[in-house]
Structure formats: structure tokens, C-alpha cells
Short mmCIF file of C-alpha atoms and ligand atoms in Angstrom, two decimals:
data_model
loop_
_atom_site.label_atom_id
_atom_site.label_comp_id
_atom_site.label_asym_id
_atom_site.label_seq_id
_atom_site.Cartn_x
_atom_site.Cartn_y
_atom_site.Cartn_z
CA MET G 259 81.68 28.34 -15.60
CA THR G 260 84.50 25.89 -14.85
CA LYS G 261 86.85 26.70 -11.53
CA LEU G 262 89.99 26.46 -12.08
CA TRP G 263 90.62 23.98 -9.57
CA GLY G 264 87.52 22.10 -10.81
CA GLY G 265 88.78 18.67 -11.88
CA ARG G 266 87.86 16.82 -8.82
CA PHE G 267 84.21 17.92 -8.90
CA GLN G 268 81.33 16.36 -10.16
CA LYS G 269 78.78 19.01 -9.40
CA SER G 270 79.18 22.87 -9.10
CA ALA G 271 78.07 25.18 -6.73
CA GLU G 272 75.02 27.37 -6.70
CA GLN G 273 75.80 31.29 -7.16
CA TRP G 274 74.80 32.10 -3.78
CA VAL G 275 76.75 29.89 -2.29
CA ASP G 276 80.26 30.85 -4.45
CA GLU G 277 78.80 34.66 -3.83
CA PHE G 278 79.21 33.67 -0.07
CA GLY G 279 82.90 32.35 -0.68
CA ALA G 280 84.30 35.03 -2.83
CA SER G 281 86.49 37.57 -1.92
CA ILE G 282 86.91 39.46 -5.10
CA HIS G 283 84.39 42.75 -4.59
CA PHE G 284 87.23 43.51 -1.71
CA ASP G 285 90.68 41.78 -2.94
CA GLN G 286 90.85 43.81 -5.81
CA LYS G 287 92.10 46.15 -4.27
CA LEU G 288 95.50 44.09 -4.15
CA VAL G 289 95.57 43.48 -8.21
CA LEU G 290 98.82 45.81 -8.76
CA GLU G 291 100.02 43.80 -5.49
CA ASP G 292 99.11 40.43 -6.84
CA LEU G 293 100.69 41.14 -10.47
CA GLU G 294 103.96 42.19 -9.11
CA GLY G 295 103.87 39.21 -6.88
CA SER G 296 103.37 36.68 -10.00
CA ARG G 297 105.50 38.47 -12.39
CA ALA G 298 108.33 38.43 -9.46
CA HIS G 299 107.54 34.96 -9.57
CA VAL G 300 107.79 34.06 -12.73
CA LYS G 301 111.04 35.81 -13.53
CA MET G 302 112.39 33.57 -10.81
CA LEU G 303 110.92 30.32 -12.22
CA GLY G 304 112.60 31.38 -15.49
CA ALA G 305 116.07 31.92 -13.93
CA CYS G 306 115.42 28.45 -12.26
CA LYS G 307 115.20 27.04 -15.89
CA ILE G 308 111.64 25.43 -14.42
CA LEU G 309 110.22 27.81 -16.91
CA SER G 310 111.50 27.85 -20.60
CA ASP G 311 112.54 31.60 -21.09
CA GLU G 312 109.72 31.26 -24.18
CA ASP G 313 107.26 31.09 -21.50
CA THR G 314 108.52 33.12 -19.37
CA ALA G 315 108.60 36.06 -21.82
CA LEU G 316 104.83 35.12 -22.83
CA ILE G 317 103.86 35.25 -19.41
CA LEU G 318 104.98 38.89 -18.58
CA SER G 319 103.71 40.17 -21.41
CA GLY G 320 100.40 38.87 -20.58
CA LEU G 321 100.95 40.49 -17.02
CA ASP G 322 101.98 43.76 -18.49
CA THR G 323 98.87 43.60 -20.66
CA LEU G 324 96.73 42.92 -17.61
CA GLU G 325 98.23 45.73 -15.85
CA ASP G 326 97.67 47.79 -18.50
CA LYS G 327 94.08 47.07 -18.07
CA ALA G 328 93.76 46.95 -14.57
CA LEU G 329 95.19 50.20 -14.31
CA ALA G 330 93.12 51.69 -17.41
CA GLY G 331 89.85 49.79 -15.04
CA ASP G 332 89.01 47.41 -18.07
CA LEU G 333 88.89 44.09 -15.96
CA GLU G 334 85.17 43.02 -15.37
CA TYR G 335 85.81 40.44 -12.34
CA SER G 336 83.44 37.62 -11.62
CA THR G 337 82.32 36.26 -8.44
CA ALA G 338 82.28 32.67 -10.03
CA ASN G 339 86.37 33.43 -10.26
CA GLU G 340 86.30 33.87 -6.05
CA ASP G 341 89.24 35.97 -5.53
CA ILE G 342 91.80 38.37 -7.32
CA HIS G 343 94.14 35.39 -7.59
CA LEU G 344 91.90 33.23 -9.69
CA ASN G 345 90.11 35.85 -11.40
CA LEU G 346 93.98 37.20 -13.12
CA GLU G 347 95.24 33.57 -13.60
CA LYS G 348 92.14 33.29 -15.98
CA PHE G 349 92.24 36.50 -17.80
CA LEU G 350 95.89 35.68 -18.08
CA ILE G 351 94.48 32.41 -19.57
CA ASP G 352 92.21 34.01 -21.43
CA GLU G 353 95.09 36.27 -22.80
CA ILE G 354 97.44 34.68 -23.70
CA GLY G 355 96.33 31.00 -23.96
CA PRO G 356 96.97 27.32 -21.90
CA VAL G 357 100.79 28.62 -21.30
CA GLY G 358 98.88 30.89 -18.82
CA GLY G 359 98.25 28.00 -16.90
CA LYS G 360 102.47 27.58 -16.00
CA LEU G 361 102.16 30.60 -14.14
CA HIS G 362 100.82 28.63 -10.92
CA THR G 363 104.02 26.62 -10.82
CA GLY G 364 105.41 25.84 -7.64
CA ARG G 365 102.93 28.18 -5.92
CA SER G 366 99.71 28.38 -4.35
CA ARG G 367 97.17 30.82 -3.29
CA ASN G 368 98.28 30.70 0.16
CA ASP G 369 101.68 31.94 -0.30
CA GLN G 370 100.34 34.34 -3.18
CA VAL G 371 97.64 36.36 -0.53
CA ALA G 372 100.67 36.29 1.88
CA THR G 373 102.48 37.92 -0.26
CA ASP G 374 99.82 40.29 -1.27
CA MET G 375 99.24 41.46 1.76
CA HIS G 376 102.69 42.16 2.97
CA LEU G 377 103.38 44.26 -0.17
CA TYR G 378 100.06 45.94 0.15
CA LEU G 379 101.08 47.09 3.53
CA LYS G 380 104.46 47.72 3.28
CA ASN G 381 103.76 50.53 0.39
CA ARG G 382 100.47 51.56 2.89
CA VAL G 383 102.64 52.22 5.79
CA HIS G 384 104.93 54.51 4.02
CA GLU G 385 102.38 56.29 3.17
CA ILE G 386 101.01 56.48 6.28
CA ILE G 387 103.74 57.47 7.71
CA GLU G 388 104.44 60.09 5.54
CA ALA G 389 100.87 61.75 6.45
CA VAL G 390 101.78 61.40 9.90
CA GLY G 391 104.72 63.45 9.47
CA GLN G 392 102.68 66.24 7.41
CA PHE G 393 100.37 66.04 9.98
CA GLN G 394 102.98 66.53 12.54
CA GLY G 395 104.12 69.50 10.60
CA ALA G 396 101.19 71.78 11.05
CA ILE G 397 101.10 71.04 14.81
CA VAL G 398 104.40 72.36 14.95
CA GLU G 399 103.55 75.45 13.10
CA GLN G 400 100.55 76.30 15.26
CA ALA G 401 103.17 75.72 18.52
CA GLU G 402 106.08 78.00 17.46
CA GLN G 403 103.03 80.63 17.03
CA HIS G 404 102.00 80.22 20.79
CA VAL G 405 104.98 79.19 22.62
CA GLU G 406 104.42 82.49 24.93
CA THR G 407 100.69 81.84 24.60
CA ILE G 408 99.24 80.96 28.38
CA VAL G 409 96.99 78.61 28.72
CA PRO G 410 95.56 76.58 31.99
CA GLY G 411 96.87 73.49 32.06
CA TYR G 412 94.58 70.66 33.51
CA THR G 413 94.08 67.50 35.51
CA HIS G 414 91.09 65.78 36.08
CA LEU G 415 90.03 68.13 33.37
CA GLN G 416 90.56 70.76 36.62
CA ARG G 417 92.76 73.74 36.11
CA ALA G 418 95.99 72.59 37.36
CA GLN G 419 99.00 74.98 36.23
CA PRO G 420 99.63 77.54 33.81
CA ILE G 421 101.22 76.51 30.64
CA SER G 422 102.55 77.47 27.11
CA PHE G 423 99.83 76.27 24.90
CA GLY G 424 102.60 75.40 22.33
CA HIS G 425 103.73 73.14 25.01
CA HIS G 426 100.35 71.72 25.03
CA LEU G 427 100.27 71.22 21.16
CA LEU G 428 104.08 69.66 21.44
CA THR G 429 102.74 66.65 23.45
CA TYR G 430 100.63 65.57 20.35
CA PHE G 431 104.08 65.93 18.27
CA TRP G 432 105.36 63.77 20.93
CA MET G 433 102.80 60.78 20.55
CA LEU G 434 102.45 61.06 16.77
CA GLN G 435 106.59 60.42 16.41
CA ARG G 436 106.50 57.27 19.04
CA ASP G 437 103.02 56.08 16.68
CA LYS G 438 105.62 56.99 13.56
CA ASP G 439 108.70 55.03 15.51
CA ARG G 440 105.87 52.09 16.05
CA LEU G 441 104.84 51.70 12.78
CA THR G 442 108.63 51.91 11.37
CA GLU G 443 109.68 49.31 13.94
CA SER G 444 106.86 47.40 11.95
CA MET G 445 108.34 47.59 9.17
CA LYS G 446 111.10 44.79 9.64
CA ARG G 447 108.17 42.39 9.85
CA ILE G 448 105.78 43.41 6.81
CA ASP G 449 109.27 43.53 4.83
CA MET G 450 109.22 39.83 4.45
CA SER G 451 108.53 37.51 1.43
CA PRO G 452 106.25 34.08 2.33
CA LEU G 453 106.29 33.75 -1.65
CA GLY G 454 107.78 30.12 -2.18
CA ALA G 455 106.16 28.81 0.66
CA GLY G 456 103.59 26.79 -1.53
CA ALA G 457 100.28 25.69 0.19
CA MET G 458 102.54 24.77 3.18
CA SER G 459 105.33 22.69 3.11
CA GLY G 460 107.66 24.60 0.10
CA THR G 461 107.84 22.67 -3.02
CA THR G 462 109.68 20.13 -5.26
CA PHE G 463 110.62 22.63 -7.99
CA PRO G 464 114.21 23.96 -7.94
CA ILE G 465 112.84 27.30 -6.73
CA ASP G 466 115.03 30.58 -5.36
CA ARG G 467 112.98 32.35 -3.14
CA GLU G 468 115.77 35.06 -2.44
CA MET G 469 115.50 35.73 -5.79
CA ALA G 470 111.46 36.27 -6.30
CA ALA G 471 111.91 38.25 -2.75
CA GLN G 472 114.57 40.34 -4.20
CA HIS G 473 112.23 41.10 -7.05
CA LEU G 474 109.95 41.88 -5.07
CA GLY G 475 112.11 43.97 -2.72
CA PHE G 476 111.81 42.18 0.47
CA SER G 477 114.79 42.44 3.11
CA ALA G 478 114.10 38.80 3.84
CA VAL G 479 112.07 35.29 3.49
CA TYR G 480 110.14 33.58 6.21
CA PRO G 481 112.44 31.17 7.32
CA ASN G 482 109.66 28.30 7.97
CA SER G 483 107.37 27.60 4.98
CA ILE G 484 103.90 26.90 7.41
CA ASP G 485 104.47 29.98 9.26
CA ALA G 486 104.69 31.94 5.78
CA VAL G 487 101.13 31.25 5.21
CA SER G 488 99.73 30.66 8.34
CA ASP G 489 100.34 33.72 10.40
CA ARG G 490 98.83 37.11 9.96
CA ASP G 491 100.61 38.47 13.00
CA PHE G 492 102.29 41.90 10.76
CA ILE G 493 98.27 42.83 10.03
CA VAL G 494 97.46 42.37 14.15
CA GLU G 495 100.48 44.42 14.74
CA PHE G 496 99.25 47.52 11.74
CA LEU G 497 95.95 47.09 13.46
CA SER G 498 97.90 47.45 16.33
CA ASN G 499 99.48 50.44 16.14
CA ALA G 500 96.56 52.11 13.53
CA SER G 501 94.63 51.95 16.86
CA MET G 502 97.10 53.66 19.09
CA LEU G 503 97.46 56.38 16.21
CA MET G 504 93.19 56.74 16.39
CA MET G 505 93.71 56.83 20.00
CA HIS G 506 96.08 59.84 20.59
CA MET G 507 93.72 61.47 17.50
CA SER G 508 91.02 60.81 19.45
CA ARG G 509 92.04 62.57 22.85
CA PHE G 510 93.12 65.61 20.67
CA ALA G 511 89.59 65.44 18.74
CA GLU G 512 88.23 65.50 22.44
CA GLU G 513 90.37 68.47 23.20
CA ILE G 514 89.24 70.17 19.83
CA ILE G 515 85.72 69.67 20.75
CA LEU G 516 85.86 70.90 24.00
CA TRP G 517 87.77 73.97 23.12
CA SER G 518 85.75 75.03 20.02
CA SER G 519 82.88 75.06 23.05
CA GLU G 520 81.73 78.42 23.70
CA GLU G 521 82.45 77.31 27.99
CA PHE G 522 86.18 77.64 26.74
CA ARG G 523 86.35 79.65 23.61
CA PHE G 524 90.34 78.95 23.40
CA ILE G 525 90.10 77.62 19.49
CA GLU G 526 88.10 79.03 16.56
CA LEU G 527 87.99 76.30 13.97
CA ASP G 528 88.16 77.26 10.43
CA ASP G 529 84.88 77.74 8.44
CA THR G 530 86.08 74.72 5.84
CA PHE G 531 86.77 72.11 8.73
CA ALA G 532 83.05 73.11 10.72
CA THR G 533 79.66 72.39 9.81
CA GLY G 534 76.41 74.15 10.61
CA SER G 535 73.07 72.67 11.60
CA SER G 536 70.09 72.14 10.18
CA ILE G 537 67.89 73.65 12.31
CA MET G 538 69.90 75.80 14.30
CA PRO G 539 71.10 79.05 12.66
CA GLN G 540 74.05 79.87 14.65
CA LYS G 541 75.89 76.70 14.94
CA LYS G 542 79.18 75.76 14.11
CA ASN G 543 79.90 72.00 14.62
CA PRO G 544 83.40 70.43 15.05
CA ASP G 545 82.02 67.42 12.96
CA MET G 546 85.10 66.36 11.64
CA ALA G 547 86.93 66.28 15.56
CA GLU G 548 84.00 64.19 16.35
CA LEU G 549 84.21 61.38 13.27
CA ILE G 550 87.64 61.15 13.73
CA ARG G 551 87.04 60.52 17.31
CA GLY G 552 84.15 58.23 16.36
CA LYS G 553 85.89 56.26 13.68
CA THR G 554 88.63 55.42 16.03
CA GLY G 555 85.78 52.93 17.30
CA ARG G 556 85.87 50.88 14.33
CA VAL G 557 89.56 50.82 14.25
CA TYR G 558 89.61 49.35 17.35
CA GLY G 559 87.31 46.91 16.54
CA ASN G 560 88.96 45.47 13.24
CA LEU G 561 92.06 44.91 15.50
CA PHE G 562 89.82 42.88 18.02
CA GLY G 563 87.89 41.61 15.01
CA LEU G 564 91.09 40.23 13.80
CA LEU G 565 92.77 39.00 16.60
CA THR G 566 89.39 36.81 17.58
CA THR G 567 89.77 35.42 13.77
CA LEU G 568 92.55 34.26 14.61
CA LYS G 569 93.05 32.82 18.26
CA GLY G 570 91.49 28.97 17.21
CA LEU G 571 92.96 28.24 14.00
CA PRO G 572 94.94 25.21 13.57
CA LEU G 573 98.00 25.38 11.18
CA ALA G 574 98.41 26.27 8.40
CA TYR G 575 95.75 28.33 6.34
CA ASN G 576 92.23 28.39 6.71
CA LYS G 577 89.54 30.19 4.80
CA ASP G 578 88.73 31.93 7.83
CA MET G 579 92.02 34.06 7.36
CA GLN G 580 90.21 35.59 4.25
CA GLU G 581 88.41 37.68 6.84
CA ASP G 582 91.68 39.58 7.53
CA LYS G 583 91.03 41.76 4.24
CA GLU G 584 88.23 44.43 5.01
CA GLY G 585 89.65 45.56 8.46
CA MET G 586 92.63 46.18 7.06
CA PHE G 587 91.33 48.19 4.19
CA ASP G 588 89.32 50.00 6.37
CA THR G 589 91.72 50.84 8.78
CA VAL G 590 94.26 52.20 5.91
CA HIS G 591 91.14 54.39 4.51
CA THR G 592 90.14 55.82 7.82
CA LEU G 593 93.85 56.86 8.46
CA MET G 594 94.69 58.26 5.29
CA GLY G 595 91.09 59.65 5.46
CA SER G 596 91.67 61.19 9.02
CA LEU G 597 95.45 62.37 9.31
CA PRO G 598 95.11 64.79 6.27
CA ILE G 599 91.68 66.28 7.84
CA PHE G 600 92.99 66.31 11.12
CA GLU G 601 96.36 68.10 9.37
CA GLY G 602 94.53 70.82 8.15
CA MET G 603 92.19 71.74 10.91
CA VAL G 604 95.03 72.34 13.43
CA ARG G 605 96.71 74.43 10.37
CA THR G 606 94.05 76.62 9.86
CA MET G 607 92.27 77.28 13.23
CA THR G 608 92.14 80.36 15.23
CA VAL G 609 93.63 80.40 18.66
CA ARG G 610 91.87 82.95 21.02
CA THR G 611 94.60 84.05 23.05
CA ASP G 612 92.73 86.26 24.42
CA SER G 613 90.21 83.88 25.96
CA MET G 614 93.12 81.68 27.38
CA GLU G 615 95.02 84.47 29.30
CA LYS G 616 91.69 85.37 30.92
CA ALA G 617 91.05 82.00 31.77
CA VAL G 618 94.38 81.67 33.03
CA SER G 619 94.16 85.00 35.05
CA SER G 620 90.78 84.20 36.74
CA ASP G 621 91.61 80.72 38.52
CA PHE G 622 93.62 79.10 41.23
CA SER G 623 96.43 77.72 39.19
CA ASN G 624 98.78 79.70 40.39
CA ALA G 625 98.63 78.17 43.58
CA THR G 626 101.80 75.74 43.27
CA GLU G 627 103.66 78.57 42.89
CA LEU G 628 102.42 79.79 46.53
CA ALA G 629 103.55 76.66 47.87
CA ASP G 630 106.83 76.42 45.79
CA TYR G 631 107.44 79.96 46.92
CA LEU G 632 107.40 79.10 50.82
CA ALA G 633 109.45 75.61 49.98
CA SER G 634 111.99 77.52 48.41
CA LYS G 635 112.01 80.01 51.63
CA GLY G 636 112.43 76.64 53.74
CA MET G 637 108.94 75.55 54.73
CA PRO G 638 108.42 71.70 54.38
CA PHE G 639 106.64 71.37 51.35
CA ARG G 640 103.17 70.09 53.13
CA GLU G 641 103.43 73.18 55.31
CA ALA G 642 103.79 75.22 52.51
CA HIS G 643 100.93 72.95 50.59
CA ASP G 644 98.73 73.89 53.93
CA VAL G 645 99.35 77.26 53.82
CA THR G 646 98.56 77.86 50.66
CA GLY G 647 95.30 76.23 50.57
CA LYS G 648 94.28 78.27 53.64
CA LEU G 649 94.42 81.17 51.95
CA VAL G 650 93.17 79.54 48.57
CA PHE G 651 90.20 79.34 50.82
CA THR G 652 89.86 82.49 51.91
CA CYS G 653 89.78 83.48 48.63
CA ILE G 654 87.04 81.68 47.55
CA GLN G 655 85.07 82.41 50.56
CA ARG G 656 85.28 86.29 49.34
CA GLY G 657 84.63 85.19 45.78
CA HIS G 658 88.67 86.49 44.78
CA TYR G 659 92.27 84.92 43.06
CA LEU G 660 95.38 84.95 45.14
CA LEU G 661 96.92 87.71 43.22
CA ASP G 662 94.04 90.01 45.04
CA LEU G 663 95.67 88.87 48.30
CA PRO G 664 96.87 92.31 50.35
CA LEU G 665 100.65 91.88 51.50
CA ASP G 666 99.60 92.12 55.34
CA GLU G 667 96.93 88.81 54.94
CA MET G 668 99.50 86.96 53.31
CA LYS G 669 102.23 87.87 55.70
CA ALA G 670 99.85 86.87 58.41
CA ALA G 671 99.59 83.69 56.74
CA SER G 672 103.57 83.40 56.72
CA PRO G 673 106.07 85.89 57.38
CA LEU G 674 107.97 84.37 54.64
CA ILE G 675 105.99 86.27 52.07
CA ASP G 676 107.36 89.14 50.59
CA GLY G 677 105.90 92.18 48.39
CA ASP G 678 107.80 89.77 44.89
CA ILE G 679 104.85 87.50 45.52
CA TYR G 680 102.94 89.32 43.18
CA GLU G 681 105.23 88.65 40.46
CA THR G 682 105.91 85.01 41.27
CA LEU G 683 102.05 84.61 40.93
CA LYS G 684 101.48 86.16 37.92
CA PRO G 685 101.19 83.44 35.44
CA ARG G 686 103.54 84.05 32.44
CA THR G 687 106.33 83.64 35.56
CA ALA G 688 104.76 80.84 36.37
CA VAL G 689 105.23 79.13 33.30
CA ASP G 690 108.72 80.75 32.58
CA ARG G 691 110.08 79.54 35.93
CA ARG G 692 109.30 76.07 34.59
CA LYS G 693 113.00 75.65 33.15
CA SER G 694 113.20 72.38 34.18
CA TYR G 695 114.57 69.75 31.49
CA GLY G 696 111.13 69.32 29.17
CA GLY G 697 109.20 72.00 30.98
CA THR G 698 106.86 74.69 29.78
CA GLY G 699 109.04 77.71 30.64
CA PHE G 700 109.26 79.25 27.32
CA GLY G 701 113.01 78.47 26.99
CA GLN G 702 112.19 74.46 27.54
CA VAL G 703 109.22 74.65 24.97
CA LYS G 704 111.98 76.41 22.41
CA ILE G 705 114.85 73.62 23.05
CA GLN G 706 111.37 71.24 22.57
CA LEU G 707 110.54 72.68 19.01
CA GLN G 708 113.68 72.73 17.78
CA GLN G 709 113.93 69.03 18.75
CA ALA G 710 110.56 68.68 16.81
CA LYS G 711 112.05 70.35 14.23
CA ASP G 712 115.13 68.34 13.66
CA LEU G 713 113.08 65.36 13.44
CA LEU G 714 110.51 66.24 11.04
CA GLY G 715 113.93 67.66 8.74
CA ARG G 716 112.70 71.60 8.94
N1 LIG K 139 91.13 34.01 -1.29
C1 LIG K 139 91.83 33.66 -0.36
C2 LIG K 139 92.08 34.36 0.79
O1 LIG K 139 92.30 35.35 0.34
C3 LIG K 139 93.37 33.07 -1.32
C4 LIG K 139 93.86 32.14 -0.42
C5 LIG K 139 92.80 30.73 -0.91
N2 LIG K 139 93.58 29.95 -0.13
C6 LIG K 139 93.01 28.57 -0.39
N3 LIG K 139 93.32 27.67 -0.18
N4 LIG K 139 91.81 28.44 -0.33
O2 LIG K 139 92.39 33.89 1.62
#
């Protein structure tokens, strides 16, 4: 088959060479964006009198036919035509005749592919932001049920201080909120039109880049034609934002996995989001959470892959840049798979409040309360820390907890201690007394919950 760019060639490549260079097996995902870009380009060419009204109308109707066929799955792509751009141009010429060849006037595949990628990412990032919002909704719903559920808070994975479980869950709401913000802010750089940059230097045709950009709904045009076709920083930025989002999900997944273990027993995953073992009949495995944690690695890989691909490229377009696509598609696919799964998992999990309360009443996570109690009665905090530490040590030796200490022993450690210490040391009291802004006190968690709901528009 003769190539659309075949004029200066005397020999054609063998099929296996063509196959190596082709991107059609993955860039066909851009079919609708490519058609949209072509439509905008042709309308602009018509309006600028670069194409006659007749040719413009003919090409536009051909593009519409191709879109119908694409939606019906009736386009038979060929490797010989390399990529989505050449495949569609060839289909157009087959559809409406040689006039179809006018579509590429004043355009190059270099600005064309960059335009497609901007369009594609713009749509997908909106969908991802929406999916993050849904996931946050499930977190908020669970958090609302558990404002007053007390659980040990951890540092170094050692019990640290008692907290509200709702407060713990809302942590992920805020992380995801920043992820959403980052994606939203990145839109400014995605929402730009490279179209009209041509191969790299612009074009001699009197085109109107603004007009084409407006047809595509872009808010701005790249001011430099070389920059427009040379960079893929908007994709790197997306992959970076996606990596951060996956990192947050992976940490949450790790906690889901820990909490659903027999060692913690803090939650039970719904049967519909868990899996069994082919050999051990008793097993209920948190596979979905593990997979999300695992898939984080490939998203990071996609980010590093593209950064590495770009790092040594001279200006302007280089074929290396064709490698920008699979990692981006894969990342979009991974996010759009992981987010609803996580949402469902959180929405349907059962929180074992009994195990949580049991955990928090058989540990020393209330030790800070005793130190704070002494400090509030005038003892320097460092000294209070020491007195408390010694009492903790006594308890450990005897195999009980601070609340089991008789008052006279506590008084012997410090005469500042009175009978009200028993109330102070109760985990529930410890939590609710943390009324500082953003703290775990029930009132504060309720304020936070309201802020979260306001942000979700609920
Ligand atoms: N398939 C190519 C890509 O994805 C399209 C641009 C090709 N441009 C070129 N001059 N060969 O990057």
C-alpha cells in the first residue's frame, strides 16, 4: 500500500518494520478527539477562505460519517497507515475522494497529535475529578457514622493516642481534596491548543489559531509553535498528580488490609469486595485493596518512563514522543478502575466498633493525658513526662494499665494527682478534650465533617 507520505520513497518498508513504527494499535483510543480536532481545523480553514465552502462542507460531512462508523466500531484500522491520524485521513479520502486530502492543509501530525492529547486529557481529568469526589463521598458517609467511635491512633505503628475513627477516616478526605485541587489546577495547562503550530514553525496559510481553539473549547493557544509540538509536560504533570493520588490510595489500602486482619479486627470488608482462597477455606482476602496498592507501582513507572523519554530530546518533535501514550492511557484506566472500587469498598465495609473500643481500653494510649494533667497543674511538662513514664513502667511490670492504678500509688508518684484523674484517663474523655482546631475532639470532628460536606456540595 502506498503511504500518504510516500512520494520521495523508492522502496517501502517491510511489514515488520511498519509494525514497529506504528501506534495505531493504541492511539486508536484518540479517534474521537482526532475527528474533533479535524473538524475544528476544517471549519477554521473554511472561515479563513483557505478552503472553499463546498470543500469544507464535503470534508465535514465525511468526518461525520467517520465518526458514525467509529462509534459503530466499523473502522478497520491498518498498521500500514501507521497511526490514528493517517488512518483517518485515508478513510476520509476513501469516503469523499481526493478532496479529503485538503484536510491536512496548514497542519502537521505534530500539532495534530498534541491537540488530540490535550483534548483527551481534558475530558479524562474531568472524569477523574468526578470519581475522586464520589470516593470522598463514601469516606464522609462512613466518617459521619463514626465521629464518636474511639480507636487507637498510631505513630510508628505503635499505639499513640486515642482518636475518633471518623477523624482518622477524614484524613483521607483531605488528602484526596488536595489531589482534586492539583488536578483542577493542572487544567490550566491542559486546556491549551497546540493546533496551528504545524510541524514546528507555524504555516504560510492565513490561519486563525484562536478560532480553531474556540471550536475545541480550549481557553488558550500555545504562544510558541515550537513549544506547542515539543513538550509533553502537561502529561508528565498529569502522571505526577496521578501518582500522588495513587500514593494516597495505596496508604489507605494498606490500612484497610491491616484493619481487616485478625490481628486488628477493626473492619470487615463486604463479601462483594473480598475474595477467597483456592486452598484455605477460611480465608477472606482484601484483594481489591492489595491490587490498588500494587497498581500504584505501575503509575509511578509511567511517570518515570515519560520523564526519562523526554529528558534528552532536542527540539522539536521526535518520534520518541509517540511513547507518551500508553503510559497515559494505562494511568487513566488504572485510576478509573481503582477509584470506584475503593469507593465501594469503603461504602460497604463494616466497622467493628467493639474491637476498636476494646483495643483502646487495653493500652497506654492515654499516657499523654496523665502527663498533660500534671502539666496543667503546674508541673513542667518534661517532669510530668518522666513521672508518667515511671507509672507506665510499673503497670507494664504488673501487667495492667494506668486506669488500674490505685489512687494512693498515683499520689505517691505526684501529690498533684487527685481522684478526677480516672475520668481524665478514659479514652473517650481523652478524645473529646482535644478541642484544639483540627483536633480529634467530637465537636472539632463535626466541624471538619461539615467543611467536608460543604466542599462536596452536600
Ligand atoms: N503517531 C505519532 C505520535 O504519536 C504522531 C505524530 C507523528 N509525527 C511525525 N512527524 N512522524 O507521536
